[in-house]
PDB file of C-alpha atoms in Angstrom:
ATOM      1  CA  UNK A 631      69.243 103.037 108.803  1.00  0.00           C
ATOM      2  CA  UNK A 632      66.728 101.049 111.080  1.00  0.00           C
ATOM      3  CA  UNK A 633      64.010  99.592 108.874  1.00  0.00           C
ATOM      4  CA  UNK A 634      60.615  98.145 109.577  1.00  0.00           C
ATOM      5  CA  UNK A 635      60.392  94.814 107.882  1.00  0.00           C
ATOM      6  CA  UNK A 636      57.374  93.157 106.607  1.00  0.00           C
ATOM      7  CA  UNK A 637      58.952  89.890 107.739  1.00  0.00           C
ATOM      8  CA  UNK A 638      62.501  88.821 107.939  1.00  0.00           C
ATOM      9  CA  UNK A 639      62.429  85.945 105.347  1.00  0.00           C
ATOM     10  CA  UNK A 640      59.462  84.174 103.340  1.00  0.00           C
ATOM     11  CA  UNK A 641      58.316  83.009  99.976  1.00  0.00           C
ATOM     12  CA  UNK A 642      58.273  85.300  97.027  1.00  0.00           C
ATOM     13  CA  UNK A 643      57.788  85.079  93.266  1.00  0.00           C
ATOM     14  CA  UNK A 644      59.831  86.617  90.533  1.00  0.00           C
ATOM     15  CA  UNK A 645      58.178  86.859  87.160  1.00  0.00           C
ATOM     16  CA  UNK A 646      60.491  86.464  84.169  1.00  0.00           C
ATOM     17  CA  UNK A 647      63.004  84.836  86.337  1.00  0.00           C
ATOM     18  CA  UNK A 648      65.547  83.975  83.706  1.00  0.00           C
ATOM     19  CA  UNK A 649      65.795  87.546  82.394  1.00  0.00           C
ATOM     20  CA  UNK A 650      68.727  89.667  82.702  1.00  0.00           C
ATOM     21  CA  UNK A 651      67.696  91.726  85.758  1.00  0.00           C
ATOM     22  CA  UNK A 652      65.407  89.052  87.169  1.00  0.00           C
ATOM     23  CA  UNK A 653      68.228  86.562  87.266  1.00  0.00           C
ATOM     24  CA  UNK A 654      70.265  88.877  89.380  1.00  0.00           C
ATOM     25  CA  UNK A 655      67.205  89.783  91.553  1.00  0.00           C
ATOM     26  CA  UNK A 656      66.783  86.020  92.347  1.00  0.00           C
ATOM     27  CA  UNK A 657      70.531  85.764  93.171  1.00  0.00           C
ATOM     28  CA  UNK A 658      69.978  88.638  95.777  1.00  0.00           C
ATOM     29  CA  UNK A 659      66.970  87.234  97.058  1.00  0.00           C
ATOM     30  CA  UNK A 660      68.449  83.522  97.523  1.00  0.00           C
ATOM     31  CA  UNK A 661      71.463  85.159  99.287  1.00  0.00           C
ATOM     32  CA  UNK A 662      69.212  86.936 101.599  1.00  0.00           C
ATOM     33  CA  UNK A 663      67.549  83.853 102.664  1.00  0.00           C
ATOM     34  CA  UNK A 664      64.203  83.761 100.907  1.00  0.00           C
ATOM     35  CA  UNK A 665      62.308  81.014  99.211  1.00  0.00           C
ATOM     36  CA  UNK A 666      61.844  81.893  95.591  1.00  0.00           C
ATOM     37  CA  UNK A 667      59.363  80.626  93.103  1.00  0.00           C
ATOM     38  CA  UNK A 668      60.601  82.019  89.751  1.00  0.00           C
ATOM     39  CA  UNK A 669      58.454  81.939  86.551  1.00  0.00           C
ATOM     40  CA  UNK A 670      59.753  80.976  83.096  1.00  0.00           C
ATOM     41  CA  UNK A 671      58.254  80.209  79.801  1.00  0.00           C
ATOM     42  CA  UNK A 672      59.751  76.620  79.772  1.00  0.00           C
ATOM     43  CA  UNK A 673      61.225  75.342  83.016  1.00  0.00           C
ATOM     44  CA  UNK A 674      62.775  72.319  81.088  1.00  0.00           C
ATOM     45  CA  UNK A 675      64.882  74.541  78.758  1.00  0.00           C
ATOM     46  CA  UNK A 676      68.096  73.915  80.358  1.00  0.00           C
ATOM     47  CA  UNK A 677      70.016  76.452  78.290  1.00  0.00           C
ATOM     48  CA  UNK A 678      67.724  79.235  79.306  1.00  0.00           C
ATOM     49  CA  UNK A 679      67.623  78.214  83.138  1.00  0.00           C
ATOM     50  CA  UNK A 680      70.806  76.506  83.922  1.00  0.00           C
ATOM     51  CA  UNK A 681      72.379  79.848  85.161  1.00  0.00           C
ATOM     52  CA  UNK A 682      69.549  80.133  87.879  1.00  0.00           C
ATOM     53  CA  UNK A 683      70.263  76.515  89.076  1.00  0.00           C
ATOM     54  CA  UNK A 684      73.866  77.324  89.792  1.00  0.00           C
ATOM     55  CA  UNK A 685      73.033  80.072  92.088  1.00  0.00           C
ATOM     56  CA  UNK A 686      73.975  79.767  95.608  1.00  0.00           C
ATOM     57  CA  UNK A 687      70.734  78.326  97.691  1.00  0.00           C
ATOM     58  CA  UNK A 688      68.919  77.393  94.308  1.00  0.00           C
ATOM     59  CA  UNK A 689      68.822  73.641  95.100  1.00  0.00           C
ATOM     60  CA  UNK A 690      67.245  74.076  98.447  1.00  0.00           C
ATOM     61  CA  UNK A 691      65.216  77.225  98.026  1.00  0.00           C
ATOM     62  CA  UNK A 692      64.381  77.916  94.219  1.00  0.00           C
ATOM     63  CA  UNK A 693      61.354  76.502  92.475  1.00  0.00           C
ATOM     64  CA  UNK A 694      61.008  77.365  88.846  1.00  0.00           C
ATOM     65  CA  UNK A 695      57.268  77.061  87.137  1.00  0.00           C
ATOM     66  CA  UNK A 696      56.013  77.478  83.779  1.00  0.00           C
ATOM     67  CA  UNK A 697      53.816  81.027  83.294  1.00  0.00           C
ATOM     68  CA  UNK A 698      52.930  82.944  80.117  1.00  0.00           C
ATOM     69  CA  UNK A 699      52.290  86.556  80.441  1.00  0.00           C
ATOM     70  CA  UNK A 700      49.506  86.571  77.784  1.00  0.00           C
ATOM     71  CA  UNK A 701      47.621  83.595  79.319  1.00  0.00           C
ATOM     72  CA  UNK A 702      44.979  84.584  82.006  1.00  0.00           C
ATOM     73  CA  UNK A 703      45.439  82.570  85.283  1.00  0.00           C
ATOM     74  CA  UNK A 704      48.758  81.420  84.086  1.00  0.00           C
ATOM     75  CA  UNK A 705      50.531  82.959  87.270  1.00  0.00           C
ATOM     76  CA  UNK A 706      48.029  81.548  89.847  1.00  0.00           C
ATOM     77  CA  UNK A 707      49.977  78.539  91.025  1.00  0.00           C
ATOM     78  CA  UNK A 708      53.228  80.449  91.039  1.00  0.00           C
ATOM     79  CA  UNK A 709      52.105  83.497  93.359  1.00  0.00           C
ATOM     80  CA  UNK A 710      49.782  81.437  95.548  1.00  0.00           C
ATOM     81  CA  UNK A 711      51.392  81.327  98.948  1.00  0.00           C
ATOM     82  CA  UNK A 712      53.691  84.003  98.256  1.00  0.00           C
ATOM     83  CA  UNK A 713      54.058  87.029 100.451  1.00  0.00           C
ATOM     84  CA  UNK A 714      55.767  88.938  97.919  1.00  0.00           C
ATOM     85  CA  UNK A 715      55.490  89.251  93.894  1.00  0.00           C
ATOM     86  CA  UNK A 716      58.228  90.908  92.068  1.00  0.00           C
ATOM     87  CA  UNK A 717      56.862  91.507  88.542  1.00  0.00           C
ATOM     88  CA  UNK A 718      59.848  91.866  86.135  1.00  0.00           C
ATOM     89  CA  UNK A 719      58.767  90.114  83.167  1.00  0.00           C
ATOM     90  CA  UNK A 720      58.386  92.797  80.404  1.00  0.00           C
ATOM     91  CA  UNK A 721      59.207  93.666  76.794  1.00  0.00           C
ATOM     92  CA  UNK A 722      62.731  94.542  76.599  1.00  0.00           C
ATOM     93  CA  UNK A 723      64.228  97.786  75.183  1.00  0.00           C
ATOM     94  CA  UNK A 724      64.296  96.613  71.621  1.00  0.00           C
ATOM     95  CA  UNK A 725      63.856  98.958  68.752  1.00  0.00           C
ATOM     96  CA  UNK A 726      62.907  96.110  66.309  1.00  0.00           C
ATOM     97  CA  UNK A 727      59.533  95.598  68.053  1.00  0.00           C
ATOM     98  CA  UNK A 728      56.448  97.208  66.830  1.00  0.00           C
ATOM     99  CA  UNK A 729      54.070  99.060  69.035  1.00  0.00           C
ATOM    100  CA  UNK A 730      51.893  96.190  69.418  1.00  0.00           C
ATOM    101  CA  UNK A 731      54.605  93.801  70.124  1.00  0.00           C
ATOM    102  CA  UNK A 732      55.646  95.952  72.971  1.00  0.00           C
ATOM    103  CA  UNK A 733      52.553  97.359  74.275  1.00  0.00           C
ATOM    104  CA  UNK A 734      50.306  94.140  74.540  1.00  0.00           C
ATOM    105  CA  UNK A 735      52.717  91.941  76.699  1.00  0.00           C
ATOM    106  CA  UNK A 736      53.464  95.036  78.927  1.00  0.00           C
ATOM    107  CA  UNK A 737      50.140  96.109  79.896  1.00  0.00           C
ATOM    108  CA  UNK A 738      48.012  92.944  79.515  1.00  0.00           C
ATOM    109  CA  UNK A 739      50.780  90.752  80.868  1.00  0.00           C
ATOM    110  CA  UNK A 740      50.960  93.082  83.974  1.00  0.00           C
ATOM    111  CA  UNK A 741      47.509  92.961  84.551  1.00  0.00           C
ATOM    112  CA  UNK A 742      47.307  88.886  84.206  1.00  0.00           C
ATOM    113  CA  UNK A 743      50.074  88.833  86.876  1.00  0.00           C
ATOM    114  CA  UNK A 744      47.847  91.217  89.316  1.00  0.00           C
ATOM    115  CA  UNK A 745      45.062  89.104  88.630  1.00  0.00           C
ATOM    116  CA  UNK A 746      46.566  86.058  89.919  1.00  0.00           C
ATOM    117  CA  UNK A 747      48.151  88.215  92.803  1.00  0.00           C
ATOM    118  CA  UNK A 748      44.421  89.131  93.745  1.00  0.00           C
ATOM    119  CA  UNK A 749      43.503  85.658  94.337  1.00  0.00           C
ATOM    120  CA  UNK A 750      46.502  85.088  96.849  1.00  0.00           C
ATOM    121  CA  UNK A 751      45.401  85.552 100.469  1.00  0.00           C
ATOM    122  CA  UNK A 752      48.869  85.243 101.753  1.00  0.00           C
ATOM    123  CA  UNK A 753      49.951  88.395  99.400  1.00  0.00           C
ATOM    124  CA  UNK A 754      51.793  91.376 101.391  1.00  0.00           C
ATOM    125  CA  UNK A 755      53.087  93.409  98.550  1.00  0.00           C
ATOM    126  CA  UNK A 756      53.570  93.603  94.856  1.00  0.00           C
ATOM    127  CA  UNK A 757      56.845  95.238  93.636  1.00  0.00           C
ATOM    128  CA  UNK A 758      56.656  96.282  89.882  1.00  0.00           C
ATOM    129  CA  UNK A 759      59.788  96.855  87.750  1.00  0.00           C
ATOM    130  CA  UNK A 760      58.856  99.976  85.757  1.00  0.00           C
ATOM    131  CA  UNK A 761      61.335 102.189  84.119  1.00  0.00           C
ATOM    132  CA  UNK A 762      62.984 105.814  84.436  1.00  0.00           C
ATOM    133  CA  UNK A 763      61.442 106.304  80.842  1.00  0.00           C
ATOM    134  CA  UNK A 764      57.988 106.690  82.473  1.00  0.00           C
ATOM    135  CA  UNK A 765      59.454 110.088  84.088  1.00  0.00           C
ATOM    136  CA  UNK A 766      61.568 111.721  81.419  1.00  0.00           C
ATOM    137  CA  UNK A 767      59.649 111.559  78.351  1.00  0.00           C
ATOM    138  CA  UNK A 768      58.319 114.978  78.695  1.00  0.00           C
ATOM    139  CA  UNK A 769      58.679 118.466  77.086  1.00  0.00           C
ATOM    140  CA  UNK A 770      57.247 120.691  79.657  1.00  0.00           C
ATOM    141  CA  UNK A 771      59.908 120.773  82.488  1.00  0.00           C
ATOM    142  CA  UNK A 772      62.616 122.553  83.976  1.00  0.00           C
ATOM    143  CA  UNK A 773      66.053 121.327  83.142  1.00  0.00           C
ATOM    144  CA  UNK A 774      67.111 123.014  86.411  1.00  0.00           C
ATOM    145  CA  UNK A 775      64.859 120.830  88.460  1.00  0.00           C
ATOM    146  CA  UNK A 776      65.710 116.932  88.574  1.00  0.00           C
ATOM    147  CA  UNK A 777      63.037 114.674  87.713  1.00  0.00           C
ATOM    148  CA  UNK A 778      61.483 112.896  90.830  1.00  0.00           C
ATOM    149  CA  UNK A 779      58.796 110.282  91.190  1.00  0.00           C
ATOM    150  CA  UNK A 780      55.941 112.682  90.633  1.00  0.00           C
ATOM    151  CA  UNK A 781      56.757 113.199  86.952  1.00  0.00           C
ATOM    152  CA  UNK A 782      55.109 111.004  84.441  1.00  0.00           C
ATOM    153  CA  UNK A 783      56.027 110.678  80.662  1.00  0.00           C
ATOM    154  CA  UNK A 784      53.738 112.133  78.075  1.00  0.00           C
ATOM    155  CA  UNK A 785      51.599 109.566  76.278  1.00  0.00           C
ATOM    156  CA  UNK A 786      51.216 112.061  73.419  1.00  0.00           C
ATOM    157  CA  UNK A 787      54.950 112.575  73.025  1.00  0.00           C
ATOM    158  CA  UNK A 788      55.906 108.774  73.354  1.00  0.00           C
ATOM    159  CA  UNK A 789      53.162 108.316  70.479  1.00  0.00           C
ATOM    160  CA  UNK A 790      54.440 111.127  68.365  1.00  0.00           C
ATOM    161  CA  UNK A 791      58.244 109.996  68.718  1.00  0.00           C
ATOM    162  CA  UNK A 792      57.304 106.343  68.276  1.00  0.00           C
ATOM    163  CA  UNK A 793      58.818 105.687  71.770  1.00  0.00           C
ATOM    164  CA  UNK A 794      57.056 102.311  72.271  1.00  0.00           C
ATOM    165  CA  UNK A 795      59.078 100.942  75.164  1.00  0.00           C
ATOM    166  CA  UNK A 796      58.611 104.295  77.261  1.00  0.00           C
ATOM    167  CA  UNK A 797      54.814 104.085  76.171  1.00  0.00           C
ATOM    168  CA  UNK A 798      54.782 100.446  77.284  1.00  0.00           C
ATOM    169  CA  UNK A 799      56.191 101.148  80.521  1.00  0.00           C
ATOM    170  CA  UNK A 800      54.298 104.205  81.229  1.00  0.00           C
ATOM    171  CA  UNK A 801      50.665 102.724  80.301  1.00  0.00           C
ATOM    172  CA  UNK A 802      51.620  99.277  82.168  1.00  0.00           C
ATOM    173  CA  UNK A 803      52.432 101.072  85.336  1.00  0.00           C
ATOM    174  CA  UNK A 804      49.504 103.366  85.398  1.00  0.00           C
ATOM    175  CA  UNK A 805      47.452 100.173  84.579  1.00  0.00           C
ATOM    176  CA  UNK A 806      49.045  98.576  87.474  1.00  0.00           C
ATOM    177  CA  UNK A 807      48.282 101.499  89.775  1.00  0.00           C
ATOM    178  CA  UNK A 808      44.647 101.549  88.679  1.00  0.00           C
ATOM    179  CA  UNK A 809      44.162  97.794  89.387  1.00  0.00           C
ATOM    180  CA  UNK A 810      45.917  97.936  92.632  1.00  0.00           C
ATOM    181  CA  UNK A 811      44.101 100.728  93.973  1.00  0.00           C
ATOM    182  CA  UNK A 812      40.804  99.479  92.930  1.00  0.00           C
ATOM    183  CA  UNK A 813      41.467  96.008  94.455  1.00  0.00           C
ATOM    184  CA  UNK A 814      43.192  96.868  97.617  1.00  0.00           C
ATOM    185  CA  UNK A 815      46.637  95.437  96.825  1.00  0.00           C
ATOM    186  CA  UNK A 816      49.730  97.083  98.298  1.00  0.00           C
ATOM    187  CA  UNK A 817      51.899  97.947  95.233  1.00  0.00           C
ATOM    188  CA  UNK A 818      55.130  99.468  94.948  1.00  0.00           C
ATOM    189  CA  UNK A 819      57.069 100.379  91.758  1.00  0.00           C
ATOM    190  CA  UNK A 820      60.909 100.830  91.116  1.00  0.00           C
ATOM    191  CA  UNK A 821      62.028 102.877  88.183  1.00  0.00           C
ATOM    192  CA  UNK A 822      65.414 101.893  87.255  1.00  0.00           C
ATOM    193  CA  UNK A 823      67.660 103.906  84.599  1.00  0.00           C
ATOM    194  CA  UNK A 824      69.615 101.679  82.250  1.00  0.00           C
ATOM    195  CA  UNK A 825      70.825  98.651  84.237  1.00  0.00           C
ATOM    196  CA  UNK A 826      74.456  97.741  83.756  1.00  0.00           C
ATOM    197  CA  UNK A 827      76.655  94.786  85.122  1.00  0.00           C
ATOM    198  CA  UNK A 828      77.268  91.234  85.164  1.00  0.00           C
ATOM    199  CA  UNK A 829      75.148  88.969  82.990  1.00  0.00           C
ATOM    200  CA  UNK A 830      74.386  85.548  84.836  1.00  0.00           C
ATOM    201  CA  UNK A 831      72.836  84.031  81.572  1.00  0.00           C
ATOM    202  CA  UNK A 832      75.263  83.470  78.739  1.00  0.00           C
ATOM    203  CA  UNK A 833      72.569  84.890  76.569  1.00  0.00           C
ATOM    204  CA  UNK A 834      73.045  88.691  76.566  1.00  0.00           C
ATOM    205  CA  UNK A 835      69.836  90.850  76.543  1.00  0.00           C
ATOM    206  CA  UNK A 836      69.515  93.867  73.867  1.00  0.00           C
ATOM    207  CA  UNK A 837      70.894  96.426  76.288  1.00  0.00           C
ATOM    208  CA  UNK A 838      74.131  94.123  76.994  1.00  0.00           C
ATOM    209  CA  UNK A 839      74.683  93.650  73.372  1.00  0.00           C
ATOM    210  CA  UNK A 840      74.292  97.433  72.743  1.00  0.00           C
ATOM    211  CA  UNK A 841      77.087  98.083  75.330  1.00  0.00           C
ATOM    212  CA  UNK A 842      79.150  95.123  73.927  1.00  0.00           C
ATOM    213  CA  UNK A 843      78.899  96.838  70.605  1.00  0.00           C
ATOM    214  CA  UNK A 844      80.053  99.959  71.825  1.00  0.00           C
ATOM    215  CA  UNK A 845      83.228  98.286  73.492  1.00  0.00           C
ATOM    216  CA  UNK A 846      84.074  96.929  70.001  1.00  0.00           C
ATOM    217  CA  UNK A 847      83.819 100.404  68.342  1.00  0.00           C
ATOM    218  CA  UNK A 848      80.122 100.043  66.960  1.00  0.00           C
ATOM    219  CA  UNK A 849      78.017 103.195  67.522  1.00  0.00           C
ATOM    220  CA  UNK A 850      74.596 102.815  65.678  1.00  0.00           C
ATOM    221  CA  UNK A 851      72.540 101.528  68.651  1.00  0.00           C
ATOM    222  CA  UNK A 852      74.082 103.297  71.524  1.00  0.00           C
ATOM    223  CA  UNK A 853      74.115 106.799  69.650  1.00  0.00           C
ATOM    224  CA  UNK A 854      70.352 106.710  69.696  1.00  0.00           C
ATOM    225  CA  UNK A 855      70.260 106.721  73.484  1.00  0.00           C
ATOM    226  CA  UNK A 856      71.465 110.218  73.853  1.00  0.00           C
ATOM    227  CA  UNK A 857      71.431 111.249  77.667  1.00  0.00           C
ATOM    228  CA  UNK A 858      70.452 108.548  80.048  1.00  0.00           C
ATOM    229  CA  UNK A 859      71.029 107.425  83.485  1.00  0.00           C
ATOM    230  CA  UNK A 860      72.793 104.393  84.492  1.00  0.00           C
ATOM    231  CA  UNK A 861      72.421 102.157  87.478  1.00  0.00           C
ATOM    232  CA  UNK A 862      74.575  98.896  88.820  1.00  0.00           C
ATOM    233  CA  UNK A 863      72.324  95.559  88.405  1.00  0.00           C
ATOM    234  CA  UNK A 864      73.216  94.760  92.169  1.00  0.00           C
ATOM    235  CA  UNK A 865      71.785  98.230  93.318  1.00  0.00           C
ATOM    236  CA  UNK A 866      68.704  97.849  91.091  1.00  0.00           C
ATOM    237  CA  UNK A 867      68.092  94.333  92.891  1.00  0.00           C
ATOM    238  CA  UNK A 868      68.835  95.844  96.161  1.00  0.00           C
ATOM    239  CA  UNK A 869      66.258  98.726  95.626  1.00  0.00           C
ATOM    240  CA  UNK A 870      63.419  96.221  94.780  1.00  0.00           C
ATOM    241  CA  UNK A 871      64.448  94.230  98.050  1.00  0.00           C
ATOM    242  CA  UNK A 872      64.418  97.394 100.215  1.00  0.00           C
ATOM    243  CA  UNK A 873      61.036  98.730  98.913  1.00  0.00           C
ATOM    244  CA  UNK A 874      59.598  95.249  99.630  1.00  0.00           C
ATOM    245  CA  UNK A 875      60.975  94.760 103.114  1.00  0.00           C
ATOM    246  CA  UNK A 876      60.535  98.268 104.285  1.00  0.00           C
ATOM    247  CA  UNK A 877      56.919  98.396 105.781  1.00  0.00           C
ATOM    248  CA  UNK A 878      56.660 102.201 105.245  1.00  0.00           C
ATOM    249  CA  UNK A 879      57.673 102.042 101.508  1.00  0.00           C
ATOM    250  CA  UNK A 880      55.029 103.412  99.317  1.00  0.00           C
ATOM    251  CA  UNK A 881      54.623 104.885  95.747  1.00  0.00           C
ATOM    252  CA  UNK A 882      57.287 105.016  93.108  1.00  0.00           C
ATOM    253  CA  UNK A 883      61.017 104.899  93.514  1.00  0.00           C
ATOM    254  CA  UNK A 884      63.454 106.389  91.214  1.00  0.00           C
ATOM    255  CA  UNK A 885      66.617 103.964  90.879  1.00  0.00           C
ATOM    256  CA  UNK A 886      69.685 105.589  89.197  1.00  0.00           C
ATOM    257  CA  UNK A 887      73.197 106.394  89.957  1.00  0.00           C
ATOM    258  CA  UNK A 888      74.455 108.590  87.299  1.00  0.00           C
ATOM    259  CA  UNK A 889      73.064 110.622  84.364  1.00  0.00           C
ATOM    260  CA  UNK A 890      75.480 111.098  81.560  1.00  0.00           C
ATOM    261  CA  UNK A 891      75.468 112.396  77.827  1.00  0.00           C
ATOM    262  CA  UNK A 892      76.770 109.547  75.290  1.00  0.00           C
ATOM    263  CA  UNK A 893      79.713 111.626  74.658  1.00  0.00           C
ATOM    264  CA  UNK A 894      80.601 111.784  78.456  1.00  0.00           C
ATOM    265  CA  UNK A 895      80.247 108.053  78.823  1.00  0.00           C
ATOM    266  CA  UNK A 896      82.557 107.209  75.832  1.00  0.00           C
ATOM    267  CA  UNK A 897      85.084 109.767  77.031  1.00  0.00           C
ATOM    268  CA  UNK A 898      85.206 108.029  80.453  1.00  0.00           C
ATOM    269  CA  UNK A 899      85.415 104.418  78.956  1.00  0.00           C
ATOM    270  CA  UNK A 900      87.631 105.224  76.337  1.00  0.00           C
ATOM    271  CA  UNK A 901      90.506 106.631  78.929  1.00  0.00           C
ATOM    272  CA  UNK A 902      89.590 103.656  81.186  1.00  0.00           C
ATOM    273  CA  UNK A 903      89.935 100.779  78.640  1.00  0.00           C
ATOM    274  CA  UNK A 904      92.146 102.118  76.151  1.00  0.00           C
ATOM    275  CA  UNK A 905      92.849  98.822  74.475  1.00  0.00           C
ATOM    276  CA  UNK A 906      89.421  98.405  73.247  1.00  0.00           C
ATOM    277  CA  UNK A 907      88.399 100.345  70.066  1.00  0.00           C
ATOM    278  CA  UNK A 908      85.697 102.336  71.992  1.00  0.00           C
ATOM    279  CA  UNK A 909      84.511 105.581  69.866  1.00  0.00           C
ATOM    280  CA  UNK A 910      86.556 108.337  71.154  1.00  0.00           C
ATOM    281  CA  UNK A 911      83.510 110.743  71.141  1.00  0.00           C
ATOM    282  CA  UNK A 912      79.915 111.168  70.328  1.00  0.00           C
ATOM    283  CA  UNK A 913      78.310 114.373  68.879  1.00  0.00           C
ATOM    284  CA  UNK A 914      76.334 115.804  71.877  1.00  0.00           C
ATOM    285  CA  UNK A 915      72.516 114.841  71.545  1.00  0.00           C
ATOM    286  CA  UNK A 916      69.999 117.449  70.890  1.00  0.00           C
ATOM    287  CA  UNK A 917      68.058 116.316  73.918  1.00  0.00           C
ATOM    288  CA  UNK A 918      67.376 118.806  77.010  1.00  0.00           C
ATOM    289  CA  UNK A 919      69.399 118.200  80.098  1.00  0.00           C
ATOM    290  CA  UNK A 920      67.737 116.524  82.788  1.00  0.00           C
ATOM    291  CA  UNK A 921      68.803 114.910  86.082  1.00  0.00           C
ATOM    292  CA  UNK A 922      67.234 112.506  88.509  1.00  0.00           C
ATOM    293  CA  UNK A 923      66.080 113.138  92.179  1.00  0.00           C
ATOM    294  CA  UNK A 924      66.689 109.754  94.043  1.00  0.00           C
ATOM    295  CA  UNK A 925      66.612 111.078  97.409  1.00  0.00           C
ATOM    296  CA  UNK A 926      63.559 109.043  98.174  1.00  0.00           C
ATOM    297  CA  UNK A 927      65.173 105.749  97.504  1.00  0.00           C
ATOM    298  CA  UNK A 928      68.498 106.778  99.001  1.00  0.00           C
ATOM    299  CA  UNK A 929      66.493 107.331 102.402  1.00  0.00           C
ATOM    300  CA  UNK A 930      66.055 103.531 102.553  1.00  0.00           C
ATOM    301  CA  UNK A 931      69.670 103.144 102.952  1.00  0.00           C
ATOM    302  CA  UNK A 932      71.152 102.574  99.679  1.00  0.00           C
ATOM    303  CA  UNK A 933      74.422 104.053  98.098  1.00  0.00           C
ATOM    304  CA  UNK A 934      74.814 103.910  94.393  1.00  0.00           C
ATOM    305  CA  UNK A 935      77.891 102.305  92.849  1.00  0.00           C
ATOM    306  CA  UNK A 936      79.640 104.389  90.411  1.00  0.00           C
ATOM    307  CA  UNK A 937      79.510 104.312  86.431  1.00  0.00           C
ATOM    308  CA  UNK A 938      83.325 103.046  86.810  1.00  0.00           C
ATOM    309  CA  UNK A 939      82.012 100.102  89.023  1.00  0.00           C
ATOM    310  CA  UNK A 940      79.214  99.319  86.768  1.00  0.00           C
ATOM    311  CA  UNK A 941      81.192  98.794  83.765  1.00  0.00           C
ATOM    312  CA  UNK A 942      84.142  97.199  85.495  1.00  0.00           C
ATOM    313  CA  UNK A 943      81.859  94.494  86.635  1.00  0.00           C
ATOM    314  CA  UNK A 944      80.112  94.234  83.204  1.00  0.00           C
ATOM    315  CA  UNK A 945      83.366  93.752  81.237  1.00  0.00           C
ATOM    316  CA  UNK A 946      84.726  91.330  83.832  1.00  0.00           C
ATOM    317  CA  UNK A 947      81.658  89.150  83.158  1.00  0.00           C
ATOM    318  CA  UNK A 948      81.798  89.376  79.334  1.00  0.00           C
ATOM    319  CA  UNK A 949      85.594  88.285  79.590  1.00  0.00           C
ATOM    320  CA  UNK A 950      84.506  85.285  81.703  1.00  0.00           C
ATOM    321  CA  UNK A 951      81.696  84.360  79.480  1.00  0.00           C
ATOM    322  CA  UNK A 952      84.118  84.809  76.255  1.00  0.00           C
ATOM    323  CA  UNK A 953      81.785  87.451  74.668  1.00  0.00           C
ATOM    324  CA  UNK A 954      84.810  89.818  74.870  1.00  0.00           C
ATOM    325  CA  UNK A 955      88.585  88.993  74.652  1.00  0.00           C
ATOM    326  CA  UNK A 956      91.306  90.829  76.336  1.00  0.00           C
ATOM    327  CA  UNK A 957      92.595  93.437  74.011  1.00  0.00           C
TER     328      UNK A 957
END
């Protein structure tokens, strides 16, 4: 599909660059020829950033700078001169964090990044990493009609069920839209489902640890997810780049390959990887059926990888990094 590009190459900023998804986005951007400014809490922390310096093109086209989501003006230097800003830094999906610990950095951190973006005369577009949890947290919907980008999660429902991650992502995205509309900033948001794929960092994120536990026969963390969508990490990165480069892209973009019940996933995984003690079955969740309509992002030219490819690539990286042994 022919695309109208904002520019062929240029300088872009990726916030939270050492994170699970952000690292892969940096990898994708470098391989596409972009100059990348990555923000991290401590550029001198070798353990946290060395995987970024190993990326192809990093020595020539990557610069890491210090920034803190909760410090106003902290992103001024990082975004200045960049044509695009990919704001990925946000609280992770972690049930151990309180409401305040999850909401404050998500909402205020996003606004701090956008306030810095407002000062940058070179800025052409901001791409915000939101979440499919901003769409599916509802009770008033028809299960026969897939969710699309017009849907928003219910703040009241998230509060009642203490879904702090979904609430933080929903309020942060809404705050971003309000700020950008008021200040004339071109914003596009990407709403990935659960991202699965290779981890470039040896430090696994909460999601990766949960899936690793599943491969080892643990069920507690994964059982709570119920019915959920999955997307390959490379597809999620590509979606971000597509919506940045396509001049006509606007609004929100759901990014998901497949929606499965837990019992469907473990059935698939246990048959595909029989040597691992993957639980043979989960009880069906009591959550209503839903699916996603991803036709909007598919029109930009992406073809999503399968669940099998996601987990094959993820397991290969776990083996390589010795988080998992050959059974």
